[in-house]
Short mmCIF file of C-alpha atoms and ligand atoms in Angstrom, two decimals:
data_model
loop_
_atom_site.label_atom_id
_atom_site.label_comp_id
_atom_site.label_asym_id
_atom_site.label_seq_id
_atom_site.Cartn_x
_atom_site.Cartn_y
_atom_site.Cartn_z
CA MET A 1 24.77 -62.94 -21.11
CA THR A 2 21.89 -60.59 -20.46
CA VAL A 3 18.65 -62.34 -19.46
CA LEU A 4 15.57 -60.81 -21.11
CA ALA A 5 12.47 -60.99 -18.88
CA ARG A 6 9.19 -60.16 -20.63
CA SER A 7 6.92 -61.27 -17.79
CA ILE A 8 6.85 -60.62 -14.06
CA ALA A 9 7.32 -64.37 -13.44
CA GLN A 10 10.47 -64.37 -15.60
CA LEU A 11 11.70 -61.24 -13.83
CA ARG A 12 11.19 -62.71 -10.36
CA SER A 13 13.06 -65.89 -11.25
CA ALA A 14 15.93 -63.95 -12.93
CA VAL A 15 16.25 -61.60 -9.94
CA ALA A 16 16.17 -64.51 -7.48
CA SER A 17 19.28 -65.97 -9.10
CA LEU A 18 21.30 -62.72 -8.86
CA GLU A 19 24.08 -62.62 -6.32
CA GLY A 20 25.26 -59.75 -4.15
CA SER A 21 23.95 -56.20 -4.41
CA VAL A 22 21.52 -55.21 -7.14
CA GLY A 23 21.45 -51.85 -8.95
CA LEU A 24 18.31 -50.88 -10.89
CA VAL A 25 18.21 -48.48 -13.84
CA PRO A 26 14.59 -47.67 -14.82
CA THR A 27 14.23 -46.41 -18.42
CA MET A 28 11.73 -46.02 -21.23
CA GLY A 29 14.20 -47.43 -23.76
CA ALA A 30 15.60 -45.87 -26.95
CA LEU A 31 18.78 -46.00 -24.95
CA HIS A 32 21.51 -43.40 -25.42
CA ASP A 33 24.75 -42.40 -23.69
CA GLY A 34 22.85 -40.81 -20.78
CA HIS A 35 21.28 -44.18 -19.97
CA GLY A 36 24.71 -45.73 -20.57
CA GLN A 37 26.16 -43.55 -17.83
CA LEU A 38 23.49 -44.67 -15.34
CA ILE A 39 24.18 -48.30 -16.24
CA SER A 40 27.96 -47.88 -15.88
CA LYS A 41 27.57 -46.29 -12.46
CA ALA A 42 25.19 -49.07 -11.40
CA ALA A 43 27.71 -51.68 -12.61
CA ALA A 44 30.55 -49.98 -10.72
CA GLU A 45 28.62 -49.90 -7.43
CA ASN A 46 26.76 -53.24 -7.49
CA THR A 47 27.37 -56.93 -8.13
CA SER A 48 24.40 -57.12 -10.53
CA VAL A 49 22.51 -54.66 -12.72
CA VAL A 50 18.85 -54.77 -13.78
CA VAL A 51 17.58 -52.37 -16.48
CA SER A 52 13.87 -51.90 -17.04
CA ILE A 53 12.57 -50.75 -20.42
CA PHE A 54 8.93 -49.74 -20.35
CA VAL A 55 7.16 -46.82 -22.00
CA ASN A 56 4.72 -46.25 -19.18
CA PRO A 57 1.35 -45.01 -20.48
CA LEU A 58 0.30 -43.72 -17.03
CA GLN A 59 2.83 -40.90 -17.21
CA PHE A 60 1.66 -39.58 -20.58
CA THR A 61 -1.24 -37.26 -21.38
CA ASP A 62 -4.61 -39.06 -21.26
CA LEU A 63 -2.91 -42.20 -19.89
CA GLY A 64 -1.11 -42.76 -23.18
CA ASP A 65 -3.89 -41.78 -25.58
CA CYS A 66 -1.69 -39.12 -27.18
CA ALA A 67 0.79 -38.68 -30.02
CA ASP A 68 3.70 -38.26 -27.58
CA PHE A 69 3.11 -41.83 -26.31
CA ARG A 70 2.38 -43.38 -29.72
CA ASP A 71 5.38 -41.71 -31.35
CA TYR A 72 7.78 -42.28 -28.43
CA PRO A 73 10.93 -43.91 -29.92
CA ARG A 74 11.02 -47.68 -29.37
CA ASP A 75 13.82 -50.00 -30.51
CA LEU A 76 14.15 -53.03 -28.26
CA ARG A 77 16.63 -54.79 -30.57
CA ALA A 78 19.12 -51.89 -30.45
CA ASP A 79 18.53 -51.50 -26.69
CA LEU A 80 19.30 -55.17 -26.08
CA ASP A 81 22.54 -54.91 -28.06
CA ARG A 82 23.57 -51.91 -26.01
CA VAL A 83 22.81 -53.42 -22.58
CA GLU A 84 24.53 -56.66 -23.59
CA ARG A 85 27.69 -54.68 -24.38
CA LEU A 86 27.41 -52.90 -21.01
CA GLY A 87 27.25 -56.22 -19.14
CA VAL A 88 23.71 -55.80 -17.78
CA ASP A 89 22.49 -58.97 -16.02
CA VAL A 90 18.72 -58.67 -16.49
CA VAL A 91 16.51 -56.55 -18.76
CA PHE A 92 12.87 -56.28 -17.79
CA ALA A 93 10.83 -55.26 -20.85
CA PRO A 94 7.19 -56.00 -20.03
CA SER A 95 4.09 -55.36 -22.13
CA GLU A 96 1.45 -52.92 -20.89
CA GLU A 97 -0.82 -55.90 -20.23
CA GLU A 98 1.84 -57.46 -18.02
CA MET A 99 2.32 -54.29 -15.96
CA TYR A 100 -1.34 -53.28 -15.78
CA PRO A 101 -3.38 -56.48 -16.31
CA GLY A 102 -6.61 -54.84 -15.21
CA GLY A 103 -6.02 -51.72 -17.29
CA VAL A 104 -5.46 -48.45 -15.45
CA PRO A 105 -4.66 -49.33 -11.82
CA GLN A 106 -7.06 -48.44 -9.04
CA VAL A 107 -4.40 -47.62 -6.47
CA TRP A 108 -1.65 -45.12 -7.35
CA VAL A 109 1.29 -43.52 -5.57
CA ARG A 110 0.65 -39.77 -5.70
CA ALA A 111 3.51 -37.33 -6.12
CA GLY A 112 1.61 -34.57 -4.28
CA GLU A 113 2.42 -30.88 -4.65
CA MET A 114 5.97 -31.57 -5.77
CA GLY A 115 4.43 -33.18 -8.84
CA GLU A 116 2.14 -30.30 -9.68
CA ARG A 117 4.76 -27.63 -10.40
CA LEU A 118 7.03 -27.08 -13.42
CA GLU A 119 6.80 -30.24 -15.60
CA GLY A 120 3.72 -31.32 -13.66
CA ALA A 121 1.93 -28.06 -14.48
CA ALA A 122 2.48 -28.69 -18.20
CA ARG A 123 1.77 -32.43 -17.94
CA PRO A 124 -0.92 -32.97 -15.27
CA GLY A 125 -0.70 -36.40 -13.63
CA HIS A 126 2.69 -37.13 -15.19
CA PHE A 127 4.53 -37.59 -11.90
CA ASP A 128 1.74 -39.73 -10.39
CA GLY A 129 2.38 -42.09 -13.31
CA VAL A 130 6.10 -41.99 -12.63
CA THR A 131 5.85 -42.65 -8.88
CA THR A 132 3.34 -45.46 -9.46
CA VAL A 133 5.47 -47.32 -11.99
CA VAL A 134 8.72 -46.75 -10.06
CA ALA A 135 7.10 -48.04 -6.85
CA LYS A 136 6.04 -51.17 -8.76
CA LEU A 137 9.58 -51.65 -10.09
CA PHE A 138 11.05 -51.23 -6.60
CA GLN A 139 8.61 -53.84 -5.28
CA LEU A 140 9.31 -56.29 -8.08
CA ILE A 141 13.10 -56.00 -8.13
CA GLN A 142 13.91 -54.90 -4.57
CA PRO A 143 17.21 -53.30 -5.60
CA ASP A 144 19.84 -52.04 -3.16
CA ARG A 145 20.37 -48.91 -5.26
CA ALA A 146 18.40 -47.25 -8.05
CA TYR A 147 19.90 -44.80 -10.55
CA PHE A 148 18.20 -41.64 -11.81
CA GLY A 149 19.53 -38.88 -14.05
CA GLU A 150 19.83 -35.28 -12.92
CA LYS A 151 18.55 -34.45 -16.41
CA ASP A 152 15.05 -35.10 -14.98
CA ALA A 153 15.65 -33.04 -11.85
CA GLN A 154 12.02 -32.94 -10.75
CA GLN A 155 11.63 -36.69 -11.19
CA LEU A 156 14.80 -37.27 -9.15
CA ALA A 157 13.60 -35.01 -6.31
CA ILE A 158 10.17 -36.67 -6.24
CA ILE A 159 11.59 -40.20 -6.24
CA GLN A 160 13.96 -39.26 -3.41
CA ARG A 161 10.99 -37.90 -1.49
CA MET A 162 8.89 -41.02 -2.25
CA VAL A 163 11.66 -43.28 -0.91
CA ALA A 164 11.89 -41.18 2.26
CA ASP A 165 8.12 -40.84 2.77
CA LEU A 166 7.28 -44.51 2.09
CA ASN A 167 10.45 -46.03 3.61
CA PHE A 168 11.59 -47.94 0.55
CA PRO A 169 14.73 -49.80 1.70
CA LEU A 170 17.11 -48.64 -1.02
CA ALA A 171 19.44 -45.78 -1.93
CA ILE A 172 18.71 -43.38 -4.80
CA ARG A 173 21.86 -42.55 -6.70
CA PRO A 174 21.79 -39.41 -8.88
CA VAL A 175 23.82 -39.29 -12.11
CA PRO A 176 24.97 -36.02 -13.76
CA ILE A 177 23.55 -34.92 -17.12
CA ILE A 178 25.23 -36.40 -20.18
CA ARG A 179 25.36 -34.07 -23.19
CA GLY A 180 26.10 -34.47 -26.87
CA LYS A 181 29.20 -32.81 -28.34
CA ASP A 182 27.11 -29.75 -29.20
CA GLY A 183 25.96 -29.39 -25.57
CA LEU A 184 22.36 -30.61 -25.97
CA ALA A 185 21.38 -32.96 -23.13
CA GLU A 186 20.97 -36.52 -24.42
CA SER A 187 17.31 -37.53 -24.64
CA SER A 188 15.36 -40.23 -26.45
CA ARG A 189 13.13 -37.44 -27.79
CA ASN A 190 16.14 -35.87 -29.59
CA GLN A 191 15.48 -38.50 -32.28
CA HIS A 192 12.45 -36.41 -33.26
CA LEU A 193 14.59 -33.33 -33.98
CA THR A 194 15.59 -32.38 -37.51
CA PRO A 195 19.18 -31.07 -37.81
CA GLU A 196 17.72 -27.55 -37.99
CA ALA A 197 15.57 -28.04 -34.86
CA ARG A 198 18.55 -29.50 -33.00
CA GLU A 199 20.57 -26.40 -33.88
CA GLN A 200 17.71 -24.18 -32.67
CA ALA A 201 17.44 -26.20 -29.43
CA LEU A 202 21.01 -25.30 -28.47
CA VAL A 203 19.77 -21.98 -27.11
CA LEU A 204 18.53 -24.01 -24.11
CA PRO A 205 21.92 -25.28 -22.84
CA HIS A 206 23.51 -21.95 -23.85
CA THR A 207 21.04 -19.95 -21.77
CA LEU A 208 21.50 -22.26 -18.76
CA ALA A 209 25.29 -22.06 -19.08
CA ALA A 210 25.11 -18.26 -19.16
CA LEU A 211 23.02 -18.26 -15.95
CA ARG A 212 25.56 -20.55 -14.34
CA GLU A 213 28.41 -18.26 -15.36
CA ARG A 214 26.64 -15.21 -13.96
CA ALA A 215 25.98 -17.06 -10.67
CA ALA A 216 29.60 -18.21 -10.42
CA ALA A 217 30.79 -14.64 -10.99
CA GLY A 218 28.39 -13.35 -8.32
CA ARG A 219 26.57 -11.19 -10.88
CA PRO A 220 22.78 -10.66 -11.00
CA LEU A 221 21.09 -13.55 -12.84
CA GLU A 222 18.86 -11.38 -15.03
CA LEU A 223 16.35 -14.18 -15.24
CA GLU A 224 13.86 -12.08 -17.21
CA SER A 225 16.36 -11.41 -19.96
CA ALA A 226 17.28 -15.12 -20.03
CA ARG A 227 13.57 -15.90 -20.49
CA ALA A 228 13.34 -13.26 -23.23
CA GLN A 229 16.31 -14.85 -24.99
CA LEU A 230 14.51 -18.22 -25.04
CA ARG A 231 11.19 -16.66 -26.07
CA GLY A 232 12.84 -14.77 -28.91
CA ALA A 233 14.92 -17.66 -30.23
CA PRO A 234 13.90 -18.86 -33.73
CA GLY A 235 11.71 -21.97 -33.72
CA VAL A 236 11.56 -22.04 -29.91
CA GLU A 237 8.53 -21.79 -27.64
CA LEU A 238 9.33 -21.28 -23.95
CA ASP A 239 7.36 -23.31 -21.41
CA HIS A 240 9.22 -22.27 -18.26
CA LEU A 241 12.55 -21.11 -16.90
CA GLU A 242 12.69 -20.98 -13.10
CA ILE A 243 15.22 -20.99 -10.30
CA VAL A 244 14.23 -23.58 -7.70
CA ASP A 245 15.66 -25.51 -4.80
CA ALA A 246 16.82 -28.90 -6.17
CA ALA A 247 15.34 -30.88 -3.26
CA THR A 248 11.98 -29.12 -2.73
CA LEU A 249 11.43 -27.65 -6.23
CA LEU A 250 10.19 -24.46 -4.58
CA PRO A 251 11.25 -21.16 -6.14
CA VAL A 252 14.28 -19.52 -4.53
CA ASP A 253 15.18 -15.83 -4.60
CA GLU A 254 18.83 -16.18 -3.77
CA VAL A 255 21.44 -18.30 -5.44
CA GLY A 256 22.50 -20.75 -2.72
CA ALA A 257 23.99 -24.23 -2.65
CA GLY A 258 20.85 -26.08 -3.87
CA ALA A 259 19.77 -23.54 -6.50
CA LEU A 260 18.89 -25.08 -9.82
CA ALA A 261 17.87 -23.37 -13.06
CA VAL A 262 15.20 -25.57 -14.69
CA ALA A 263 13.71 -25.03 -18.12
CA ALA A 264 11.42 -26.58 -20.71
CA ILE A 265 11.00 -25.50 -24.34
CA HIS A 266 9.26 -26.76 -27.44
CA VAL A 267 11.26 -27.00 -30.65
CA GLY A 268 9.81 -28.37 -33.88
CA GLY A 269 6.93 -30.00 -31.96
CA THR A 270 9.25 -31.69 -29.43
CA ARG A 271 9.32 -30.81 -25.76
CA LEU A 272 12.83 -30.63 -24.30
CA ILE A 273 13.89 -30.12 -20.68
CA ASP A 274 17.24 -29.23 -19.21
CA ASN A 275 18.66 -27.78 -16.02
CA ALA A 276 21.86 -26.51 -14.44
CA ARG A 277 23.13 -26.27 -10.88
CA LEU A 278 23.95 -22.62 -10.39
CA LEU A 279 26.75 -23.24 -7.95
CA PRO A 280 28.84 -26.36 -7.35
CA PRO A 281 27.25 -28.25 -4.42
CA LEU A 282 28.99 -27.72 -1.06
CA SER A 283 31.18 -30.73 -0.29
P1 LIG B 301 14.02 -42.09 -19.75
O1 LIG B 301 14.29 -43.34 -20.53
O2 LIG B 301 14.06 -40.83 -20.59
O3 LIG B 301 12.80 -42.20 -18.88
O4 LIG B 301 15.26 -41.93 -18.76
C1 LIG B 301 15.63 -42.97 -17.90
C2 LIG B 301 16.64 -42.45 -16.92
O5 LIG B 301 17.78 -41.96 -17.62
C3 LIG B 301 16.11 -41.30 -16.07
O6 LIG B 301 16.59 -41.43 -14.74
C4 LIG B 301 16.70 -40.10 -16.74
O7 LIG B 301 16.87 -38.99 -15.87
C5 LIG B 301 18.04 -40.64 -17.18
N1 LIG B 301 18.57 -39.82 -18.27
C6 LIG B 301 17.95 -39.55 -19.44
N2 LIG B 301 18.71 -38.73 -20.18
C7 LIG B 301 19.82 -38.47 -19.46
C8 LIG B 301 21.00 -37.68 -19.67
N3 LIG B 301 21.17 -36.98 -20.78
N4 LIG B 301 21.94 -37.66 -18.70
C9 LIG B 301 21.76 -38.36 -17.56
N5 LIG B 301 20.69 -39.13 -17.30
C10 LIG B 301 19.73 -39.18 -18.23
#
């Protein structure tokens, strides 16, 4: 039985009764197979699993006063069915009032320069909202491990850095990107795509896969022509395509072990992000 906690008091009492190690999976709901993979990994590595479902206004434009926040897919009933099937112990689904009783908080955790590049350049303040809410969740739940998708590579790098810089006593566990059969990375925002827009969006994973193939073959990346391919694709607007170091998010000139191709596009009014490791990590 999954316990649903709507308040912080309910969460604290549910967490207090958990035994053994605790894995946390923070989400914004509208759960899909990508979230499912994080939950399965958390269940495999911990005695208990807590999933949070909270569409955090702080990480949206104008602190949530925007269409992206208002239109963000929400379906708690379907989410609860899914987590129940996955054997999740506790779901924390608070209201905004519960998380931020005084409105916008006074004290934030700032993501710093790592949060100002790439996604952060397009969405100013986004990562400060992410670090602030994730720090609150870590405080409230005190998990042994927390699970983040490589789909949001910049978020993962910033959270890893936050845990190191602020000495949070937990391990961050990355989870590889889960894709649909057509290759598009699973995302709650995919619900906004018409079949035609979804088809058009496939140029994103295709372009990243081509970069990966060129890197694996030791050929020049031809980044400019990859950008031109995205810019010229029907229905697509390119935000960025960069090669960065996965841990620092700084641009890299050479394709080494940590090199990551990261990209964001707009298709049919929806912003989509994706990324690909250019070489398999050294083991
Ligand atoms: P979200 O609900 O979109 O905030 O995502 C919650 C967590 O699920 C984040 O750590 C995401 O990186 C992760 N996630 C979302 N989509 C995917 C995916 N397609 N594959 C792997 N992880 C994902």
